[in-house]
Short mmCIF file of C-alpha atoms in Angstrom, two decimals:
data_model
loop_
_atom_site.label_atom_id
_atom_site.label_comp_id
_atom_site.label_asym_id
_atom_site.label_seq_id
_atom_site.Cartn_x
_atom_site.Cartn_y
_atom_site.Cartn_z
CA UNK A 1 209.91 17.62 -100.00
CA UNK A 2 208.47 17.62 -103.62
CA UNK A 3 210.96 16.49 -106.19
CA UNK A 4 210.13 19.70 -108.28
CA UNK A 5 209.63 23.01 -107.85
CA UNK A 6 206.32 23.18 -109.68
CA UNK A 7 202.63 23.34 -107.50
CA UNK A 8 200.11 19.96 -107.03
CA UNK A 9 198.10 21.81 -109.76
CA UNK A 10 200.29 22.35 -112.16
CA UNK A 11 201.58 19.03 -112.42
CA UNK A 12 197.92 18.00 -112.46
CA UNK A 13 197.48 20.08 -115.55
CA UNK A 14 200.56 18.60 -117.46
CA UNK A 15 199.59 15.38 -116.63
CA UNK A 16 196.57 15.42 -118.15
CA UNK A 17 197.93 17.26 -121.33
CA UNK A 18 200.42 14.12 -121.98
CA UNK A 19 196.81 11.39 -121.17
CA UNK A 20 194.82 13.16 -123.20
CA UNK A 21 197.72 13.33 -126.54
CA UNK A 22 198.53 10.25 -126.01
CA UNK A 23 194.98 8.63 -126.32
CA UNK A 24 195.11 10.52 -129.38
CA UNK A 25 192.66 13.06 -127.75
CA UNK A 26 193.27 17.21 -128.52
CA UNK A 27 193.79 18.80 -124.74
CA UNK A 28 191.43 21.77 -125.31
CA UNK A 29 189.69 23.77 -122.53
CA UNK A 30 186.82 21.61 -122.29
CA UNK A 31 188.04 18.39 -122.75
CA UNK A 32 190.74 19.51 -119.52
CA UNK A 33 188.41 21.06 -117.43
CA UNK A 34 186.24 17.68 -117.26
CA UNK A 35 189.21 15.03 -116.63
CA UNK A 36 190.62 17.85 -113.86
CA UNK A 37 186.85 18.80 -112.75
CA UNK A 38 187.35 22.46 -112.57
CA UNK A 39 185.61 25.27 -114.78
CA UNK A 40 186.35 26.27 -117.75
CA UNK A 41 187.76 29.96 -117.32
CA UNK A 42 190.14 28.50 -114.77
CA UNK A 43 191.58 26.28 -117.33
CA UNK A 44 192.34 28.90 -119.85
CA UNK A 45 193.82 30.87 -116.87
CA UNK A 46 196.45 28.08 -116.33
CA UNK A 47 197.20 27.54 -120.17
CA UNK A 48 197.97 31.26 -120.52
CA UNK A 49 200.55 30.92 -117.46
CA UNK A 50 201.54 27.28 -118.38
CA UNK A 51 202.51 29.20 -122.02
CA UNK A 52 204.30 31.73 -120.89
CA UNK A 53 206.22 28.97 -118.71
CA UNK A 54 207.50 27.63 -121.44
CA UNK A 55 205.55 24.51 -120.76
CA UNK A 56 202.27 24.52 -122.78
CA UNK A 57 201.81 25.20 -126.32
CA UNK A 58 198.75 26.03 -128.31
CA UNK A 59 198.14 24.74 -131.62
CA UNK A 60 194.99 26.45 -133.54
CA UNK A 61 192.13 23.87 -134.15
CA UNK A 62 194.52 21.21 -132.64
CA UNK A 63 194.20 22.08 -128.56
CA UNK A 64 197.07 22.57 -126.26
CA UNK A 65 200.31 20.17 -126.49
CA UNK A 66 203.25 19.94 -124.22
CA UNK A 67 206.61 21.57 -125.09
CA UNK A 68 210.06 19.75 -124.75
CA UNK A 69 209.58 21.10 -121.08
CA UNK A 70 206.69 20.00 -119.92
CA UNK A 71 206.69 16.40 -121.68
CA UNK A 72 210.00 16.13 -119.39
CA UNK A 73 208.16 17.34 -116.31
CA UNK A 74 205.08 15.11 -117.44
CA UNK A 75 206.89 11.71 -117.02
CA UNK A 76 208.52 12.64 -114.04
CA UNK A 77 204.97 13.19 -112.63
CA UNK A 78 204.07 10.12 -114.08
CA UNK A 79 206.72 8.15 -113.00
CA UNK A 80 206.12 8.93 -109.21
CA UNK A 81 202.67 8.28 -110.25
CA UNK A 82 203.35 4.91 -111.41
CA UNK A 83 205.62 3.34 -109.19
CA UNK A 84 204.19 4.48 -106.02
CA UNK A 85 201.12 2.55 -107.45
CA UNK A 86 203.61 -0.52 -107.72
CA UNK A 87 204.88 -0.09 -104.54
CA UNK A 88 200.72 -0.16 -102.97
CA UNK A 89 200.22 -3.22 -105.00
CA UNK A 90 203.70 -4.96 -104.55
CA UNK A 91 204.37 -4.29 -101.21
CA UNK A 92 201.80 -3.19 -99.39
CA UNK A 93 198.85 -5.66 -100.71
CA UNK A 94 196.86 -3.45 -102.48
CA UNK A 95 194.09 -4.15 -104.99
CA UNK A 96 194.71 -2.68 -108.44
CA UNK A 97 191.12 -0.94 -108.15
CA UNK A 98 192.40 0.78 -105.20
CA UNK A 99 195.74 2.09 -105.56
CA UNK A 100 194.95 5.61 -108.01
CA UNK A 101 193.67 7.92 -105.50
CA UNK A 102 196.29 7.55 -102.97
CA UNK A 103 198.98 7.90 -105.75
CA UNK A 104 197.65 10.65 -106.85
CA UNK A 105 197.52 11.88 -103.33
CA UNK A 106 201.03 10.82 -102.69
CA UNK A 107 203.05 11.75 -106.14
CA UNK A 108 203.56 15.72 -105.12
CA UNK A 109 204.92 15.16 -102.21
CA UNK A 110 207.50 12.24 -102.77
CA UNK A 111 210.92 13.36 -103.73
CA UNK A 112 212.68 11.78 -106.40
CA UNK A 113 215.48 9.92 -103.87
CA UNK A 114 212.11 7.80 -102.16
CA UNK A 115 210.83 6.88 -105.64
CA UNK A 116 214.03 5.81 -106.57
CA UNK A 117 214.12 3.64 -103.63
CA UNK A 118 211.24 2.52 -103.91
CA UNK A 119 211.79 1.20 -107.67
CA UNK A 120 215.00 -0.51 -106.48
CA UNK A 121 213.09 -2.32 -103.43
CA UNK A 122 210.97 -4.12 -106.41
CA UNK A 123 213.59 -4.47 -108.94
CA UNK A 124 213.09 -1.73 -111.03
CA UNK A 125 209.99 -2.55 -112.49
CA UNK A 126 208.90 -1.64 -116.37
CA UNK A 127 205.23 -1.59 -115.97
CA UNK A 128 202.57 -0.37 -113.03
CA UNK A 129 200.01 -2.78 -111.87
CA UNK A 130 197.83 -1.57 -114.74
CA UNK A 131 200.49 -2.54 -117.54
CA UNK A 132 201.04 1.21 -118.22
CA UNK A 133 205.10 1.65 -118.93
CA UNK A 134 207.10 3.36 -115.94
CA UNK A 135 209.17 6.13 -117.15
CA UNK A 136 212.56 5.65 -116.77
CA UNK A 137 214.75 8.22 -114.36
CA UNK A 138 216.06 9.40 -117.52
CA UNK A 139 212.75 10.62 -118.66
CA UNK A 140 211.99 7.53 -121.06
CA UNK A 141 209.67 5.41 -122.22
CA UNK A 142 208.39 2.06 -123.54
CA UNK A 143 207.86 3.12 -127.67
CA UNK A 144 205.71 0.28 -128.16
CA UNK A 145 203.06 1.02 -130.84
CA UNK A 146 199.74 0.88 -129.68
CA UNK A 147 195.99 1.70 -130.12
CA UNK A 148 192.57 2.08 -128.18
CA UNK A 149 190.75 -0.91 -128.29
CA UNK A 150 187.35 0.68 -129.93
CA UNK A 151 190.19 1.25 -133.04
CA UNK A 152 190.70 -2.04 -133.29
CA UNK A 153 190.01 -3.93 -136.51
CA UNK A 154 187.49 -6.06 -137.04
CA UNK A 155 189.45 -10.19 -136.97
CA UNK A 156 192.66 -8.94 -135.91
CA UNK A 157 194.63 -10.76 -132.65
CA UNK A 158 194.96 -8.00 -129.61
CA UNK A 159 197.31 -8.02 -126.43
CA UNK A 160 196.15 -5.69 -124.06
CA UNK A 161 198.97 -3.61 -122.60
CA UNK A 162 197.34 -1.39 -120.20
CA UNK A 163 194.03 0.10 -118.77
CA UNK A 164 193.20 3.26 -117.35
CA UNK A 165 193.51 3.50 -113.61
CA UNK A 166 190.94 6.18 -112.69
CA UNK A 167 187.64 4.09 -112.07
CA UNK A 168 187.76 1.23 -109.41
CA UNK A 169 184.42 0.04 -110.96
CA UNK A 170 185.67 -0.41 -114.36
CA UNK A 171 189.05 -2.23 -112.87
CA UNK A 172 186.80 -4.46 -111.20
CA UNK A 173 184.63 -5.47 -114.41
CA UNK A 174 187.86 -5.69 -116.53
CA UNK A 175 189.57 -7.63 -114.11
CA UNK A 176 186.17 -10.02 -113.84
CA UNK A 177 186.19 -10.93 -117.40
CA UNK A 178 189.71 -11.14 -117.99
CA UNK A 179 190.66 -8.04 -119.93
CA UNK A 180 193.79 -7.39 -117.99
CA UNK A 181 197.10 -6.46 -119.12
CA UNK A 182 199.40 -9.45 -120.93
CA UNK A 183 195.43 -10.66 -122.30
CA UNK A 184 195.31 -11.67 -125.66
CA UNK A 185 191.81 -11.56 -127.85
CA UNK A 186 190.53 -11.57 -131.12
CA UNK A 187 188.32 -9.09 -132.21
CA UNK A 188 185.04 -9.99 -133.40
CA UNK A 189 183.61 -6.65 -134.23
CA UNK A 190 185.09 -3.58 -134.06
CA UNK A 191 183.76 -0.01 -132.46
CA UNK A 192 185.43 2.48 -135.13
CA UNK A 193 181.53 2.99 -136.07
CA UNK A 194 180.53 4.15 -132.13
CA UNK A 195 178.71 0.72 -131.48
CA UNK A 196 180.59 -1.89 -128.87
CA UNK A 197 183.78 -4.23 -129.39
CA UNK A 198 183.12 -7.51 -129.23
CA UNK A 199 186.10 -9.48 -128.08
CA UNK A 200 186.85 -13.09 -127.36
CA UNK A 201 189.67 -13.37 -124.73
CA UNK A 202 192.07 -16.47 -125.08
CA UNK A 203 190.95 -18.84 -122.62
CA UNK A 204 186.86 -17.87 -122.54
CA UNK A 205 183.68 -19.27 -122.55
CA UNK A 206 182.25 -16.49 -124.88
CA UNK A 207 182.23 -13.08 -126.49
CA UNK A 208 182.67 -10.13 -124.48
CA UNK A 209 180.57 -7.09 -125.64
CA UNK A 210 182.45 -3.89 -124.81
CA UNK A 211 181.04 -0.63 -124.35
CA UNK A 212 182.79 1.69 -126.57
CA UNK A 213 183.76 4.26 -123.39
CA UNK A 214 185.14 1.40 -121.72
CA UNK A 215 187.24 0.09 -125.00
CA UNK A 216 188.42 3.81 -125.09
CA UNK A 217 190.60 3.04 -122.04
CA UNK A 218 192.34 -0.39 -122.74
CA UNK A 219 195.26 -0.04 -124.92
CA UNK A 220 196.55 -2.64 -127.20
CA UNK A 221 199.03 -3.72 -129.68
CA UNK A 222 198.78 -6.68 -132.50
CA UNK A 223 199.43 -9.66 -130.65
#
C-alpha cells in the first residue's frame, strides 16, 4: 500500500520539479517533458491540475516551482527513493550503476512503515549510495551549500558530494576514474564558458577532462 494518496505519475512529476530547481534548472514544459519522456501537451495538462492541487506553482519567465505542499510530498518521494537504493546496495549487493530503475520501480508502492524499517536495518543512514542526502522522516534535509561541477572555479579545491543516479554508463565512468562521492580535486579549468572541466582527483596519475553534461551532474562543495 502506497504511503500517499497521490498516483505513480504525479509523484513522478514533483519529483522532477524539486531535481530540476535544485540543479538550479527552471522546470518549464519542455525541460519536464524530456527528463519524464512524455509530450509536451501532456505536461501542461498535469501542471494545470498539479496548480489547482495546490502543489505546483507557476512563475512567469521563471518555469514551474513547488509549493510548501508539494516540496513536502517531493522529499517523501525522494526519501523512499533514496533509501530503498541503500537498502539494494547495502543489503542486497547491488552495484551503484544498477540500483535507479528498480527504485524507481519500487518507491510508489512502499509504504512509509517498510522504509522506515528499512532505514533502521542500516542505521539510519544520511546519504544514498550516490552521496545524495536522505530526507529525514520529518521532511528534512542536509543544507549543505553546493554547486555543479561545470560552475566550479578555475584553482579552487572540490569534494564531490553526490552524482546523479539516472545513467549506469556514466556511474560506471565516474566510478572508473575516481569521481565518486567523499572525492576531493582541484580544478584546473573550469566549464562556466561551455568547454570541459578539467580536474585532478587527490590520489591520480593525471588530469581528468570532463565533459561539461557530465560535470552538470556531480555536485560539489569547497573542500
Amino acid at each position: 500500500m502506497a504511503s500517499t494518496s497521490l498516483s505513480p505519475s504525479v509523484e513522478d512529476y514533483l519529483k522532477a520539479v524539486y531535481s530540476l530547481n535544485e540543479g538550479g534548472v527552471a522546470a518549464g514544459t519542455n525541460e519536464l517533458a524530456r527528463v519524464l519522456r512524455v509530450q509536451p501537451a501532456s505536461v501542461s495538462g498535469m501542471i494545470r491540475r498539479l496548480a489547482e492541487d495546490g502543489l505546483l506553482r507557476h512563475e512567469p519567465y521563471r518555469g514551474v516551482r513547488l509549493t510548501e505542499a508539494g516540496n513536502r510530498e517531493a522529499l517523501k518521494i525522494l526519501r523512499r527513493h533514496r533509501i530503498i537504493e541503500s537498502f539494494l546496495v547495502q543489503r542486497l549487493g547491488y552495484d551503484w550503476d544498477d540500483v535507479h530503475a528498480e527504485a524507481e520501480r519500487l518507491e510508489h508502492a512502499a509504504s512509509d512503515r517498510l522504509i522506515d524499517r528499512m532505514a533502521e536495518s542500516m542505521g539510519h543512514p544520511d546519504t544514498d549510495p550516490h552521496g545524495a542526502p536522505i530526507p529525514t522522516r520529518a521532511g528534512t534535509i542536509d543544507p549543505t551549500p553546493t554547486h555543479r561541477l561545470h560552475r566550479a572555479a578555475p584553482g579552487s579545491r572540490i569534494v564531490v558530494r553526490s552524482v546523479a543516479d539516472e545513467d549506469p554508463l556514466r556511474l560506471r565512468y565516474l566510478k572508473s576514474v575516481g569521481l565518486v562521492p567523499g572525492a576531493v580535486a582541484v580544478v584546473d579549468t573550469g566549464g562556466r564558458e561551455g568547454g570541459p572541466v578539467v580536474v585532478t582527483v587527490e590520489g591520480g596519475r593525471e588530469p581528468l577532462k570532463i565533459k561539461r553534461k557530465v560535470a552538470r551532474q556531480v555536485t560539489v562543495s569547497e573542500a
